[in-house]
Amino acid sequence: MSKTSGKICMGTILAQSMVMREEREGMDDQIAEIKKLHPWMNGDQAECFKLYIDGIGGLHHFFGKVLPCGKGVEVKDTTNWLATYDASLLTFLVVSAHDRAIRMEIMPNNNKMLKFHFHKRKHAERNDLIWQRHPTIEEAIAVVRTNSR
């Protein structure tokens, strides 16, 4: 390997590291903005709410209510376009929930609104208690494919 290719690799690694740091800082800014609007939220609750906000395209698209729900949050919104492909909010929420280790539950609120419950968990070992852990998307896919008919 030549010296220049080593420099390019180091330059690429440094650039990737800077992008990752900027993304983390951007996420921290978004969490701070959420906590500013909802001072009752702790970090986990803000992270849970951010999952929903990311799915709908930002805080400026949110016209519902967010309330505390145990250690998580309850989101009530007029979202009526959950789908797995063309209006892919459902897919985004499911995949992102697994990536971020956030348990999500969807239920009707009334004839015009849906209610979402979000609770932060952790990616962990099988010997952790069921209400503490959350599978990765790969683990969830394997379970579904194993148990499918």
Short mmCIF file of C-alpha atoms in Angstrom, two decimals:
data_model
loop_
_atom_site.label_atom_id
_atom_site.label_comp_id
_atom_site.label_asym_id
_atom_site.label_seq_id
_atom_site.Cartn_x
_atom_site.Cartn_y
_atom_site.Cartn_z
CA MET A 1 0.00 0.00 0.00
CA SER A 2 1.34 3.42 -0.90
CA LYS A 3 1.62 6.34 1.47
CA THR A 4 -0.97 8.32 -0.45
CA SER A 5 -3.59 5.59 -0.22
CA GLY A 6 -2.98 5.47 3.52
CA LYS A 7 -3.54 9.23 3.71
CA ILE A 8 -6.72 8.94 1.68
CA CYS A 9 -8.01 6.26 4.03
CA MET A 10 -7.20 8.36 7.07
CA GLY A 11 -8.80 11.38 5.40
CA THR A 12 -11.92 9.35 4.65
CA ILE A 13 -12.06 8.04 8.20
CA LEU A 14 -11.66 11.56 9.60
CA ALA A 15 -14.38 12.89 7.27
CA GLN A 16 -16.75 10.09 8.28
CA SER A 17 -16.01 10.77 11.93
CA MET A 18 -16.77 14.47 11.47
CA VAL A 19 -20.08 13.68 9.71
CA MET A 20 -21.07 11.28 12.52
CA ARG A 21 -20.22 13.95 15.12
CA GLU A 22 -22.29 16.54 13.23
CA GLU A 23 -25.22 14.10 13.05
CA ARG A 24 -24.97 13.47 16.82
CA GLU A 25 -24.81 17.21 17.49
CA GLY A 26 -27.79 17.75 15.17
CA MET A 27 -29.71 15.06 17.02
CA ASP A 28 -28.77 16.68 20.34
CA ASP A 29 -30.07 20.01 18.98
CA GLN A 30 -33.37 18.38 17.97
CA ILE A 31 -33.72 16.69 21.37
CA ALA A 32 -32.98 20.05 23.05
CA GLU A 33 -35.68 21.72 20.92
CA ILE A 34 -38.20 19.02 21.85
CA LYS A 35 -37.35 19.36 25.55
CA LYS A 36 -37.67 23.14 25.27
CA LEU A 37 -41.22 22.75 23.90
CA HIS A 38 -42.08 20.01 26.40
CA PRO A 39 -40.08 20.70 29.59
CA TRP A 40 -41.65 17.74 31.42
CA MET A 41 -39.81 15.29 29.13
CA ASN A 42 -36.67 13.47 30.20
CA GLY A 43 -34.07 12.35 27.65
CA ASP A 44 -35.69 8.98 26.94
CA GLN A 45 -39.12 10.56 26.45
CA ALA A 46 -37.68 13.17 24.09
CA GLU A 47 -35.92 10.42 22.13
CA CYS A 48 -39.21 8.50 21.88
CA PHE A 49 -41.07 11.58 20.65
CA LYS A 50 -38.27 12.33 18.18
CA LEU A 51 -38.86 8.94 16.55
CA TYR A 52 -42.42 9.99 15.68
CA ILE A 53 -41.37 13.51 14.66
CA ASP A 54 -38.69 12.11 12.33
CA GLY A 55 -41.33 9.90 10.72
CA ILE A 56 -43.73 12.71 9.94
CA GLY A 57 -41.03 15.03 8.63
CA GLY A 58 -40.33 17.36 11.56
CA LEU A 59 -41.96 19.26 14.40
CA HIS A 60 -43.62 21.66 11.96
CA HIS A 61 -45.84 18.76 10.76
CA PHE A 62 -47.04 17.82 14.25
CA PHE A 63 -50.49 19.11 15.21
CA GLY A 64 -51.42 16.46 17.76
CA LYS A 65 -50.78 16.03 21.46
CA VAL A 66 -47.89 14.42 23.30
CA LEU A 67 -48.39 13.30 26.89
CA PRO A 68 -46.36 11.39 29.47
CA CYS A 69 -47.10 7.67 29.54
CA GLY A 70 -45.19 5.98 32.34
CA LYS A 71 -41.52 6.35 31.44
CA GLY A 72 -42.42 6.88 27.77
CA VAL A 73 -44.77 9.10 25.79
CA GLU A 74 -48.22 8.90 24.29
CA VAL A 75 -48.69 10.65 20.96
CA LYS A 76 -52.17 11.43 19.64
CA ASP A 77 -52.25 12.59 16.04
CA THR A 78 -54.51 12.67 13.00
CA THR A 79 -52.12 10.47 11.05
CA ASN A 80 -54.23 8.39 8.71
CA TRP A 81 -51.69 7.28 6.15
CA LEU A 82 -49.85 4.37 7.73
CA ALA A 83 -48.60 2.02 5.03
CA THR A 84 -45.62 -0.19 4.30
CA TYR A 85 -44.65 1.26 0.93
CA ASP A 86 -46.09 4.28 -0.90
CA ALA A 87 -46.91 6.22 2.27
CA SER A 88 -44.22 4.48 4.26
CA LEU A 89 -44.63 6.00 7.74
CA LEU A 90 -45.42 2.56 9.14
CA THR A 91 -42.23 1.05 7.72
CA PHE A 92 -40.16 4.00 8.93
CA LEU A 93 -41.59 3.77 12.45
CA VAL A 94 -41.08 -0.01 12.70
CA VAL A 95 -37.51 -0.04 11.36
CA SER A 96 -36.48 3.06 13.33
CA ALA A 97 -38.05 1.73 16.52
CA HIS A 98 -35.94 -1.42 16.21
CA ASP A 99 -32.81 0.62 15.40
CA ARG A 100 -33.35 2.94 18.37
CA ALA A 101 -34.62 0.24 20.77
CA ILE A 102 -37.96 1.95 21.29
CA ARG A 103 -41.09 -0.12 21.84
CA MET A 104 -43.97 1.27 19.80
CA GLU A 105 -47.64 0.45 20.12
CA ILE A 106 -50.36 1.78 17.79
CA MET A 107 -54.04 1.89 18.73
CA PRO A 108 -57.18 3.84 17.83
CA ASN A 109 -57.86 6.97 19.84
CA ASN A 110 -61.19 7.96 18.27
CA ASN A 111 -62.67 8.00 14.78
CA LYS A 112 -60.20 10.64 13.57
CA MET A 113 -57.02 10.03 15.54
CA LEU A 114 -54.48 7.33 16.26
CA LYS A 115 -52.66 6.91 19.54
CA PHE A 116 -49.02 5.81 19.70
CA HIS A 117 -47.18 4.68 22.83
CA PHE A 118 -43.38 4.81 22.78
CA HIS A 119 -41.11 3.43 25.51
CA LYS A 120 -37.30 3.46 25.41
CA ARG A 121 -35.61 0.13 26.00
CA LYS A 122 -32.16 -1.26 25.24
CA HIS A 123 -30.66 -3.77 22.85
CA ALA A 124 -29.59 -6.49 25.22
CA GLU A 125 -29.10 -10.15 25.90
CA ARG A 126 -31.92 -12.67 26.04
CA ASN A 127 -31.51 -13.08 29.80
CA ASP A 128 -32.64 -9.47 30.37
CA LEU A 129 -36.26 -9.03 31.37
CA ILE A 130 -38.72 -8.74 28.48
CA TRP A 131 -39.87 -5.23 29.44
CA GLN A 132 -36.26 -3.98 29.49
CA ARG A 133 -35.02 -5.19 26.12
CA HIS A 134 -35.89 -4.64 22.48
CA PRO A 135 -34.80 -6.79 19.52
CA THR A 136 -32.83 -5.39 16.61
CA ILE A 137 -34.60 -5.42 13.25
CA GLU A 138 -32.54 -8.45 12.21
CA GLU A 139 -33.65 -10.38 15.30
CA ALA A 140 -37.29 -9.43 14.73
CA ILE A 141 -37.15 -10.49 11.06
CA ALA A 142 -35.62 -13.85 12.03
CA VAL A 143 -38.42 -14.47 14.56
CA VAL A 144 -41.14 -13.57 12.04
CA ARG A 145 -39.63 -15.75 9.31
CA THR A 146 -39.17 -18.67 11.70
CA ASN A 147 -42.73 -18.44 13.01
CA SER A 148 -44.47 -17.65 9.71
CA ARG A 149 -46.92 -20.16 8.31
#
